[in-house]
Coordinates of C-alpha atoms and ligand atoms in Angstrom, one line a residue:
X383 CA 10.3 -7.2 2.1
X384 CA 8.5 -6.2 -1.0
X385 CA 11.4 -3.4 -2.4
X386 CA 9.5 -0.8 -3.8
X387 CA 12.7 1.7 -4.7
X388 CA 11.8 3.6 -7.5
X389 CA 14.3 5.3 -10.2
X390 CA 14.4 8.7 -11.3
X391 CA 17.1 8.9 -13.5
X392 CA 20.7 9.7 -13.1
X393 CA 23.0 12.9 -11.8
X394 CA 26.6 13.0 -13.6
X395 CA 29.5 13.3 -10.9
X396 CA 32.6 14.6 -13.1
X397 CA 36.2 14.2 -11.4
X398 CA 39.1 15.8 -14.3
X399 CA 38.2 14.6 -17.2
X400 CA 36.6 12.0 -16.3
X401 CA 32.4 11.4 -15.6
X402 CA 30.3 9.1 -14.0
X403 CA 26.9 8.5 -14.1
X404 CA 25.0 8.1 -10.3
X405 CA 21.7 6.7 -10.6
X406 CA 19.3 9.3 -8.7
X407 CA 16.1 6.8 -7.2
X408 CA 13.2 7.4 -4.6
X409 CA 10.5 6.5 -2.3
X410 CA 6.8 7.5 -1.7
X411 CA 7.4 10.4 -0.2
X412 CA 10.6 12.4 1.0
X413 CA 13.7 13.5 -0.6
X414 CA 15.3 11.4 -4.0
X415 CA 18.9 9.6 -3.3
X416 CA 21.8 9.5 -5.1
X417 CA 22.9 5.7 -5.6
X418 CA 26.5 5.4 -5.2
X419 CA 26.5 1.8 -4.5
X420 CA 28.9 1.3 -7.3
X421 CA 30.3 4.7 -7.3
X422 CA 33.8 2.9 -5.8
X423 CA 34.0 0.0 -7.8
X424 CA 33.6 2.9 -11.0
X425 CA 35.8 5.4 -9.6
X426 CA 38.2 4.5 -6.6
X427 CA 36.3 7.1 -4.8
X428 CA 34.6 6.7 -1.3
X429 CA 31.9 9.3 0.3
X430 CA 32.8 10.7 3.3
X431 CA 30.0 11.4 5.9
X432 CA 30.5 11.1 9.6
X433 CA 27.3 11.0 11.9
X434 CA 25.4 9.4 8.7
X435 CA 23.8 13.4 8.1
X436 CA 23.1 12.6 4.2
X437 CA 23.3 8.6 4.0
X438 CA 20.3 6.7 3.9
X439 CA 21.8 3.3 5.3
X440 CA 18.5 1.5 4.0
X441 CA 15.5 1.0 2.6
X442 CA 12.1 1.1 4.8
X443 CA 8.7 1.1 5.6
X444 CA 7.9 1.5 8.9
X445 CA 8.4 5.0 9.6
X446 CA 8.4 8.4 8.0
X447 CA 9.7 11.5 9.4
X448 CA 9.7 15.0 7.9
X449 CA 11.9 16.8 10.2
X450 CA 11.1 20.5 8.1
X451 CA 7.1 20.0 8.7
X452 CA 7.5 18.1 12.0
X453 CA 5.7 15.1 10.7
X454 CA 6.1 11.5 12.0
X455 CA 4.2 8.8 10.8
X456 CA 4.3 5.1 11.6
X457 CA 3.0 2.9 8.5
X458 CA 1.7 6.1 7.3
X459 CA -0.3 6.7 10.3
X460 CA 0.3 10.5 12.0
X461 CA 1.6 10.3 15.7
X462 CA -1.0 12.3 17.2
X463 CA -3.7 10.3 16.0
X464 CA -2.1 6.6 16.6
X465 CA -1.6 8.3 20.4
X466 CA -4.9 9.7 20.8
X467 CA -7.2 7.0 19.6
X468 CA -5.1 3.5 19.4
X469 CA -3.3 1.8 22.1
X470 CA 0.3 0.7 22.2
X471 CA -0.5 -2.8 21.8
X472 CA -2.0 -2.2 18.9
X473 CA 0.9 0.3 17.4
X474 CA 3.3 -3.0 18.1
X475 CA 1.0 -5.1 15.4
X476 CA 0.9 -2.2 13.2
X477 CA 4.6 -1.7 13.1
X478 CA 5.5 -5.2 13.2
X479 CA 3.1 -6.2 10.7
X480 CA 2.3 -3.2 8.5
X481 CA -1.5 -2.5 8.4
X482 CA -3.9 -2.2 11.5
X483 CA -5.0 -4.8 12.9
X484 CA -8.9 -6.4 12.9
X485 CA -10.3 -7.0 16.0
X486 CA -9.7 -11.1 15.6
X487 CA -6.1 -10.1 14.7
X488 CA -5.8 -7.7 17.8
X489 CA -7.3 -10.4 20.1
X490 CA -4.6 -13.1 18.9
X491 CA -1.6 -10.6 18.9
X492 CA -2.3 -9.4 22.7
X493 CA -2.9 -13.2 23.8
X494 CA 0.5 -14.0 22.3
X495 CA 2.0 -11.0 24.1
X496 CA 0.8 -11.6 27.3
X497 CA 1.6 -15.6 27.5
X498 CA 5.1 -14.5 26.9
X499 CA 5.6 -12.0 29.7
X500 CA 7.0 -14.1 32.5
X501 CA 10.8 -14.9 32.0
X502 CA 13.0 -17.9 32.9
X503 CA 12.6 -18.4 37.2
X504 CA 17.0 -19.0 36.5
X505 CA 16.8 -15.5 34.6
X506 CA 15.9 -13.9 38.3
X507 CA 19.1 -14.9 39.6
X508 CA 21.1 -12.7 36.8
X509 CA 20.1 -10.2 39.4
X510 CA 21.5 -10.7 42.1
X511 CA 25.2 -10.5 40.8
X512 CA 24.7 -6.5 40.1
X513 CA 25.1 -4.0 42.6
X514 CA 21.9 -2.5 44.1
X515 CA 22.9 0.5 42.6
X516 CA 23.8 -0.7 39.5
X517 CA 22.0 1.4 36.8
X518 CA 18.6 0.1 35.7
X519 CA 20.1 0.2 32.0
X520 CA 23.4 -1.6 32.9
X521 CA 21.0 -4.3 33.6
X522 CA 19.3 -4.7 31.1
X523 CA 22.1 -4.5 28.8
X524 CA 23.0 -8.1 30.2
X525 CA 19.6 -9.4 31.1
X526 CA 18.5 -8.9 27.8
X527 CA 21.4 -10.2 26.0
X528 CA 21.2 -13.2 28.0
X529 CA 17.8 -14.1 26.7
X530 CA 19.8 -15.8 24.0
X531 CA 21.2 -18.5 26.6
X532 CA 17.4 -19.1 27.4
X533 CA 15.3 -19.0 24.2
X534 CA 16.8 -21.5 21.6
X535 CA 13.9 -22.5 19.7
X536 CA 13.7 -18.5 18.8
X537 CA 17.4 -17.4 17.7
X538 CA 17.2 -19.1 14.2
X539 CA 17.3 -16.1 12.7
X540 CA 16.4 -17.7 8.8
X541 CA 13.3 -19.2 10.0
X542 CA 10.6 -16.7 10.0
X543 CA 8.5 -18.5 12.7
X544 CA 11.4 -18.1 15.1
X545 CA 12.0 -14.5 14.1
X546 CA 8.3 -13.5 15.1
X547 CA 8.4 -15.7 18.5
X548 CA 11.5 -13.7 19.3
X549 CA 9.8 -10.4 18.4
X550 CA 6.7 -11.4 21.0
X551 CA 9.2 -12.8 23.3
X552 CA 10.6 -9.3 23.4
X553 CA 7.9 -7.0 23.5
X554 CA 6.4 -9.3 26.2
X555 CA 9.2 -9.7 28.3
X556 CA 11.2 -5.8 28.2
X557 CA 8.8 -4.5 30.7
X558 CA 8.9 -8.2 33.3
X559 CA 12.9 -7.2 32.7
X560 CA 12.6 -3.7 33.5
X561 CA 10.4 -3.8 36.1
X562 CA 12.4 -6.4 38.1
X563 CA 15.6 -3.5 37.7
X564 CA 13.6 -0.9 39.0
X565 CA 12.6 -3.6 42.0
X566 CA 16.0 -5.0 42.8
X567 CA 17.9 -1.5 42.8
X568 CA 15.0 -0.6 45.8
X569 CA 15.0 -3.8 47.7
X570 CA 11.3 -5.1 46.6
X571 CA 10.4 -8.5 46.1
X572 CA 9.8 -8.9 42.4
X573 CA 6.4 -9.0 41.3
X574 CA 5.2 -11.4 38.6
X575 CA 3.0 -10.1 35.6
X576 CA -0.3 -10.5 35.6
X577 CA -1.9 -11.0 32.4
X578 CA -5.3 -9.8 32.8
X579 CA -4.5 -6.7 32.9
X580 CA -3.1 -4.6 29.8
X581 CA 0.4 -4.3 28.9
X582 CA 0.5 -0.4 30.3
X583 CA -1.5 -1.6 33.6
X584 CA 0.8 -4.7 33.9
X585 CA 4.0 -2.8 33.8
X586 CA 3.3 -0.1 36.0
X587 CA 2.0 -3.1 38.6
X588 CA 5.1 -5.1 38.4
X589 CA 6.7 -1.4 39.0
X590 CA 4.6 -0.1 42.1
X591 CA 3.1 -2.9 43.6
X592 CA 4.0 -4.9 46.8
X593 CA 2.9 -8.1 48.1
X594 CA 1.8 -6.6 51.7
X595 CA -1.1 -4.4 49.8
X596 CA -3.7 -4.8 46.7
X597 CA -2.8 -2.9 44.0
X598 CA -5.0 -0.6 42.3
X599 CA -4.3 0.9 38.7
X600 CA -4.9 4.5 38.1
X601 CA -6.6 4.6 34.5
X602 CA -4.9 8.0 34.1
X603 CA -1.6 6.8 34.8
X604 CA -2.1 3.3 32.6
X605 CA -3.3 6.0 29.7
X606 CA -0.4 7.8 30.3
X607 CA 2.1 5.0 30.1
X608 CA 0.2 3.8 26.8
X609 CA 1.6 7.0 25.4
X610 CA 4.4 7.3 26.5
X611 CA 5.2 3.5 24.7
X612 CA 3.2 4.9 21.8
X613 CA 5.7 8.2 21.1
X614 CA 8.8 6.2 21.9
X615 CA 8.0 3.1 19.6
X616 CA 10.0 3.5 16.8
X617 CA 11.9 6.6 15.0
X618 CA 13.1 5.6 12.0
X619 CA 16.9 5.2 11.7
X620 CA 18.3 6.4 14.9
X621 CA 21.2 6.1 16.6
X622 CA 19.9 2.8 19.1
X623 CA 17.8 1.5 15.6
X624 CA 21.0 1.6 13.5
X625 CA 23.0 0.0 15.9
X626 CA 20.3 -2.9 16.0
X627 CA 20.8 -3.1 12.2
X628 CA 24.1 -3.4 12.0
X629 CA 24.4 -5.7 14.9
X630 CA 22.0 -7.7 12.9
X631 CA 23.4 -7.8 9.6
X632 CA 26.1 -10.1 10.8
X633 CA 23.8 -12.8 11.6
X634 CA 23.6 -11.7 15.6
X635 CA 20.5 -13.5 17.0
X636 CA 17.6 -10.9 18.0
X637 CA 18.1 -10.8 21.5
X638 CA 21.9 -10.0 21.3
X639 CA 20.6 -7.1 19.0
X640 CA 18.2 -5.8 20.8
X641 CA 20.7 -5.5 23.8
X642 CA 23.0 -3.9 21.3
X643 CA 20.4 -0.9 20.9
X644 CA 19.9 -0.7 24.8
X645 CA 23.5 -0.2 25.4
X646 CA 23.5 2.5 22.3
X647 CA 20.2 4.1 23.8
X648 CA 21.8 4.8 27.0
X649 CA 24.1 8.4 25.6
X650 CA 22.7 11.5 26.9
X651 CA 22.3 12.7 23.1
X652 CA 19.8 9.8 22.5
X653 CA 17.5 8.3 25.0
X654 CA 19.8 9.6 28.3
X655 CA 18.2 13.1 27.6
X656 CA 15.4 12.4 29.5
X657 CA 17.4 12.0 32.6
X658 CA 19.4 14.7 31.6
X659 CA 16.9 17.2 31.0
X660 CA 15.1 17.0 34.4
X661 CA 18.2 17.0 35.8
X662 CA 18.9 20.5 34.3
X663 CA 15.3 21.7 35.1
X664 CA 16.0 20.7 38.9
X665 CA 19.5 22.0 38.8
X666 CA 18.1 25.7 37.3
X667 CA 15.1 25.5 40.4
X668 CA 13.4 28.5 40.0
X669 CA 12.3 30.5 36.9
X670 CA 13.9 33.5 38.1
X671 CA 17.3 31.7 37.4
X672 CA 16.0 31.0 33.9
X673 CA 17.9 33.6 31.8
X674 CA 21.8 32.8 33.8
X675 CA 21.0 28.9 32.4
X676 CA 20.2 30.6 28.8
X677 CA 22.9 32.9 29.0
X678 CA 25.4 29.6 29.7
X679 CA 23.8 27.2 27.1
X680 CA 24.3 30.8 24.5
X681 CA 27.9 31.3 25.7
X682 CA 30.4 29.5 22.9
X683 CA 33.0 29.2 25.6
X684 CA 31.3 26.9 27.2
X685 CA 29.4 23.4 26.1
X686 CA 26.2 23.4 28.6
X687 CA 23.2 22.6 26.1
X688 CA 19.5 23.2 26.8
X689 CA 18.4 19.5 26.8
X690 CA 15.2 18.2 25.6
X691 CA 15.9 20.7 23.1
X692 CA 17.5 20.1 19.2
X693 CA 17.3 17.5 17.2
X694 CA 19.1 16.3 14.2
X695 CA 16.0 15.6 11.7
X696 CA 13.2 17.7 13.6
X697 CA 13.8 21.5 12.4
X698 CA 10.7 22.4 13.8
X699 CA 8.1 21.2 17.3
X700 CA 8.7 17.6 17.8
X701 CA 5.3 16.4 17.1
X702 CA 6.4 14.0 19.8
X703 CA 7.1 16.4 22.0
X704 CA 3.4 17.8 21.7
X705 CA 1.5 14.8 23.0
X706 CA 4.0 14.9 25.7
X707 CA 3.1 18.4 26.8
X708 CA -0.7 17.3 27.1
X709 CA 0.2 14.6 28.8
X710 CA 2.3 15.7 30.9
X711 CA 0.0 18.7 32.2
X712 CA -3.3 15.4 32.9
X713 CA -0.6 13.8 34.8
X714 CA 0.4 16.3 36.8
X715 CA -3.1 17.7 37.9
X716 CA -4.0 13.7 38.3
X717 CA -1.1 13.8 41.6
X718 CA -2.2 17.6 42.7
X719 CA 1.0 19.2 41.0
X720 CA -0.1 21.1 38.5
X721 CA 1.8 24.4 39.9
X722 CA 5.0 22.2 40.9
X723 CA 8.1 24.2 39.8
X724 CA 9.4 22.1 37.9
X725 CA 6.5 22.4 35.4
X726 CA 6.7 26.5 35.9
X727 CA 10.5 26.2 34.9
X728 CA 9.7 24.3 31.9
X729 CA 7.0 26.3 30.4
X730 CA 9.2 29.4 31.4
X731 CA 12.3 27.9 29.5
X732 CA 10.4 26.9 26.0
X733 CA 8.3 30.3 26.3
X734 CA 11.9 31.7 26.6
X735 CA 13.5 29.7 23.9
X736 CA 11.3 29.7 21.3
X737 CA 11.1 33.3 21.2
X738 CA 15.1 34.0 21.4
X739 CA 16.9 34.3 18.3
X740 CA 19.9 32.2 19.4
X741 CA 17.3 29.2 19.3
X742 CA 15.5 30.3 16.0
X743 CA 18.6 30.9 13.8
X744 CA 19.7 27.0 14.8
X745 CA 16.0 25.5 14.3
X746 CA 16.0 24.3 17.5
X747 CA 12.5 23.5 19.5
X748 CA 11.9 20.8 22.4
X749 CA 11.9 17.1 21.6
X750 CA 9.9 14.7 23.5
X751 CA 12.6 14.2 26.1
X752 CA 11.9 18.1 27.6
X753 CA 8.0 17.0 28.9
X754 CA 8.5 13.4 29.3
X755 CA 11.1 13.4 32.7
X756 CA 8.7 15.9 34.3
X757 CA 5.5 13.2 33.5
X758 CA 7.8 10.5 34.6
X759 CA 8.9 11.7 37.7
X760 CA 5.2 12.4 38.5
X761 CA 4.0 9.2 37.8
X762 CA 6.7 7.8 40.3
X763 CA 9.4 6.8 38.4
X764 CA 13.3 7.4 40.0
X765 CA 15.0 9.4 36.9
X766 CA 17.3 6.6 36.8
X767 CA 14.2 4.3 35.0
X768 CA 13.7 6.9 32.4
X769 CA 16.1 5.8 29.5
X770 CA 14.7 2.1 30.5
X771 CA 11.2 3.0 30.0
X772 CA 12.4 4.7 26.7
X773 CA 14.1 1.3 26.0
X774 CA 10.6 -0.9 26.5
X775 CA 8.8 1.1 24.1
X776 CA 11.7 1.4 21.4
X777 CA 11.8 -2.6 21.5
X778 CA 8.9 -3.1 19.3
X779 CA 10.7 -0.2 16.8
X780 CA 14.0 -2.2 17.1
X781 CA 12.8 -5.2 16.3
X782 CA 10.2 -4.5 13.8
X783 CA 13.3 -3.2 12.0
X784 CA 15.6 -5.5 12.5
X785 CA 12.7 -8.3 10.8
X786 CA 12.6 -6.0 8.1
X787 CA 16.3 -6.0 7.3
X788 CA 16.0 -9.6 7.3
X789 CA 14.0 -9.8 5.0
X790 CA 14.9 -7.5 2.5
X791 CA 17.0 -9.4 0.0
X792 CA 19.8 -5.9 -0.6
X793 CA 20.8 -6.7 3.0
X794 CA 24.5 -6.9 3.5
X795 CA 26.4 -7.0 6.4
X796 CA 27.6 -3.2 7.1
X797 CA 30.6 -2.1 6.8
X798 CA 31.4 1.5 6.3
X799 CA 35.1 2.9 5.4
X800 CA 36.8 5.3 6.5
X801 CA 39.5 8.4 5.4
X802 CA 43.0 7.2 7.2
X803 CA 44.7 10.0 8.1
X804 CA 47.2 7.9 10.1
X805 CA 51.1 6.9 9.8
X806 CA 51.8 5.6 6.2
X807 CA 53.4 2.6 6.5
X808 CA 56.6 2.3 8.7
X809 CA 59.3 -0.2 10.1
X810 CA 59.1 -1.5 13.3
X811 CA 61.6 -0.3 15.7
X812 CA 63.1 -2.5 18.7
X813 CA 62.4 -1.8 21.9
X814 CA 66.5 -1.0 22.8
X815 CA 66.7 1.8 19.9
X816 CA 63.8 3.5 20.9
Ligands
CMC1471 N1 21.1 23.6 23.3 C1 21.9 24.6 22.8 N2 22.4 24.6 21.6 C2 22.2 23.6 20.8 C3 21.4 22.5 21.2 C4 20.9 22.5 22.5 N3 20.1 21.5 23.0 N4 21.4 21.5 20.3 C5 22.1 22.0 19.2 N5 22.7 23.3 19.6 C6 23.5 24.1 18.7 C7 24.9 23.7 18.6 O1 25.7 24.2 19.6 C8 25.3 24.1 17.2 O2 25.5 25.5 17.3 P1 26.7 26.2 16.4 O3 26.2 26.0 15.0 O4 26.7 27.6 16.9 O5 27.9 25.4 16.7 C9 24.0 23.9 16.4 O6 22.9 24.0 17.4 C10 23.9 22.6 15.7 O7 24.1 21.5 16.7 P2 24.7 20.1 16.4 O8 25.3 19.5 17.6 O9 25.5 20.1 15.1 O10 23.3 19.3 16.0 P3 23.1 17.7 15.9 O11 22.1 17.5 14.9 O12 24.5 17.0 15.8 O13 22.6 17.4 17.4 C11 21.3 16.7 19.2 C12 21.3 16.9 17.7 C13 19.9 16.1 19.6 C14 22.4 15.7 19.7 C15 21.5 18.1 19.9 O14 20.5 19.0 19.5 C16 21.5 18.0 21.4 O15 22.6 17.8 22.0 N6 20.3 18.2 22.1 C17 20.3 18.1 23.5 C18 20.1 16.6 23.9 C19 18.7 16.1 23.6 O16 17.8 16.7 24.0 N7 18.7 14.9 22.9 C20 17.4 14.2 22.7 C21 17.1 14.0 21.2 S1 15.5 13.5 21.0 C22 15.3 11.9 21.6 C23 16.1 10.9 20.8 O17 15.8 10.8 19.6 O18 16.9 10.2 21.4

């Protein structure tokens, strides 16, 4: 990576008598950091913050978010218009490669993809050692980490031509192995990709088709799964995206990685909340039981939370979370639900919320994950695939990033410290004096 850090000059951090100068450097847009990389070797002094609020862990130039405006731009490019005019596959060469591509570039990139979408016949077999109603996402935690026994010639992680075989290896492969989850926990044959269709088209085929019937794409629904990969495919340093980084920065091979981010994606407060917050808008039914759910998630006695809702960089509409709601209302007219309940409940609740000052004081509006179950379930997904489809889009996120930390020479393998607040040091006692 080309570092393009800039400096701005210095702040002066004074402890007693003593001072220290903390060089104060920035990027091309967003706020200036304080650079306390030698901070401990200066002063004996660590930072303390837990849940990363005021840490920037890297450097990076994939993806920008102001949380205040409710901006999100990948390689510069604004959400809306990246989901409105290009196409996933073409948001994967973007972020993996920085610039759009030309057609002759597209054309290569989406042959690659496609001749790497079937996976290891042997690889099948993984499958039938999990339950049937082993979690879609428990899966691929160990399908994908097993790519790594299958794929030598791609886990050289020094040699750039392996590290972009893996990255098409991946992209190309996370929906065969997500597809065939969704398959095996409902007793269908697996169904192989087939690669003249597009990667949106393909996926939801391997998903929804059976060998006893032809299969026909709806354009509506292949549009809408475009999008959906489009929103989810990368979010700066998140939760799942930091985990891939500092999985990485040991030396892990891309696949273990990757799997690394799945298994992180999987919490409720990341990618779960999709599955969490249909699960909510089914458990509250009716919008008449709309303000006893508000009046629980306002209660401080008790923890329930209003999911899909919050977020801990947007403090303001998900721009995310807009898309979604378009899409979300074509995809439901598209199946004849457009007055299902569900929906009613949902507009009811953000109607609700947006206007209560509970909600206001804390900055909190609906993230992608409060339209995207509702579009899921419609397009025939069981809310158990929902974090997985999250997981197929957020590979080509993870892995652009996890190229980019390999290639930036200020990597280092992380290692944060900590405050002990434990015993000080202490004898042993034996077991009979106890
Ligand atoms: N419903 C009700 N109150 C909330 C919510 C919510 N969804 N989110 C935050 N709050 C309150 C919280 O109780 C606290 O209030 P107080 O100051 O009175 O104690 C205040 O807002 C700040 O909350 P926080 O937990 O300190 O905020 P955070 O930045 O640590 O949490 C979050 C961010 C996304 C985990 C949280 O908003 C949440 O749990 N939301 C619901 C789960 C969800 O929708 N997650 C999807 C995130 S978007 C997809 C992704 O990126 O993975």
């Amino acid at each position: 990576m080309d570092n393009k850090i800039k400096p701005k000059g210095s702040a002066t951090l004074t402890l007693g008598d003593k001072a220290y100068d903390v060089p104060v450097c920035g990027g091309s847009v967003g706020p200036d950091v304080l650079d306390i990389r030698k901070l401990y070797a200066q002063s004996g002094l660590f930072t303390y913050d837990p849940g990363f609020t005021s840490t920037a862990s890297c450097e990076s130039q994939i993806t920008f978010i102001d949380g205040d405006e409710g901006i999100l731009l990948y390689r510069g490019y604004p959400i809306d218009q990246l989901a409105e005019q290009s196409s996933f596959i073409e948001v994967c060469y973007l972020l993996l490669h920085g610039a759009l591509p030309t057609q002759a570039q597209l054309a290569q990139f989406e042959h690659s993809i496609t001749r790497h979408t079937m996976v290891h016949e042997q690889l099948s077999r993984f499958y039938q050692g999990f339950r049937r109603d082993a979690h879609p996402m428990a899966v691929m935690v160990g399908v994908v980490g097993a790519l790594s026994a299958f794929y030598h010639d791609s886990t050289d992680i020094n040699d750039p031509h392996h590290r972009m075989v893996a990255s098409h290896r991946l992209i190309a492969k996370l929906p065969t192995i997500a597809a065939m989850a969704f398959k095996y926990t409902i007793g269908q044959p697996f169904v192989y990709p087939l690669n003249s269709l597009d990667y949106a088209s393909n996926f939801l085929r391997m998903c929804f088709a059976v060998p006893a019937e032809d299969y026909v794409v709806n354009p509506v629904m292949a549009r809408a799964m475009d999008v959906f990969f489009t929103l989810h495919a990368d979010h700066e340093q998140n939760a799942s995206t930091s985990t891939v980084r500092l999985a990485g920065s040991s030396g892990a091979n891309p696949f273990a990685c990757i799997a690394s981010g799945i298994a992180c994606l999987w919490g409720p407060s990341h990618g779960g909340a999709n599955e969490a917050a249909l699960r909510m808008l089914e458990e509250i039914g009716t919008v008449a039981n709309i303000p006893a759910f508000i009046a629980k998630v306002k209660d401080p006695n008790s923890d329930v939370r209003l999911m899909g809702f919050g977020h801990r960089v947007y403090k303001n509409y998900d721009p995310r979370a807009k898309v979604m709601q378009k899409l979300c209302h074509a995809v439901l007219k598209e199946v004849g639900a457009d007055n299902d309940p569900l929906l009613q409940v949902a507009v009811e609740l953000e109607r609700i919320a947006l206007n209560d000052d509970y909600f206001i004081k804390r900055k909190l509006y609906p993230n992608i994950d409060f339209y995207s179950g509702i579009t899921l379930k419609a397009m025939g997904f069981p809310t158990s695939m929902f974090t997985a489809l999250f997981a197929v889009a957020r590979t080509v996120g993870w892995i652009a990033q996890w190229t980019e930390m390999m290639e930036d020479e200020a990597q280092r393998i992380g290692r944060p410290r900590q405050i002990y607040t434990g015993a000080a040091q202490r004898d042993y006692i034996s077991l009979d004096k106890r």
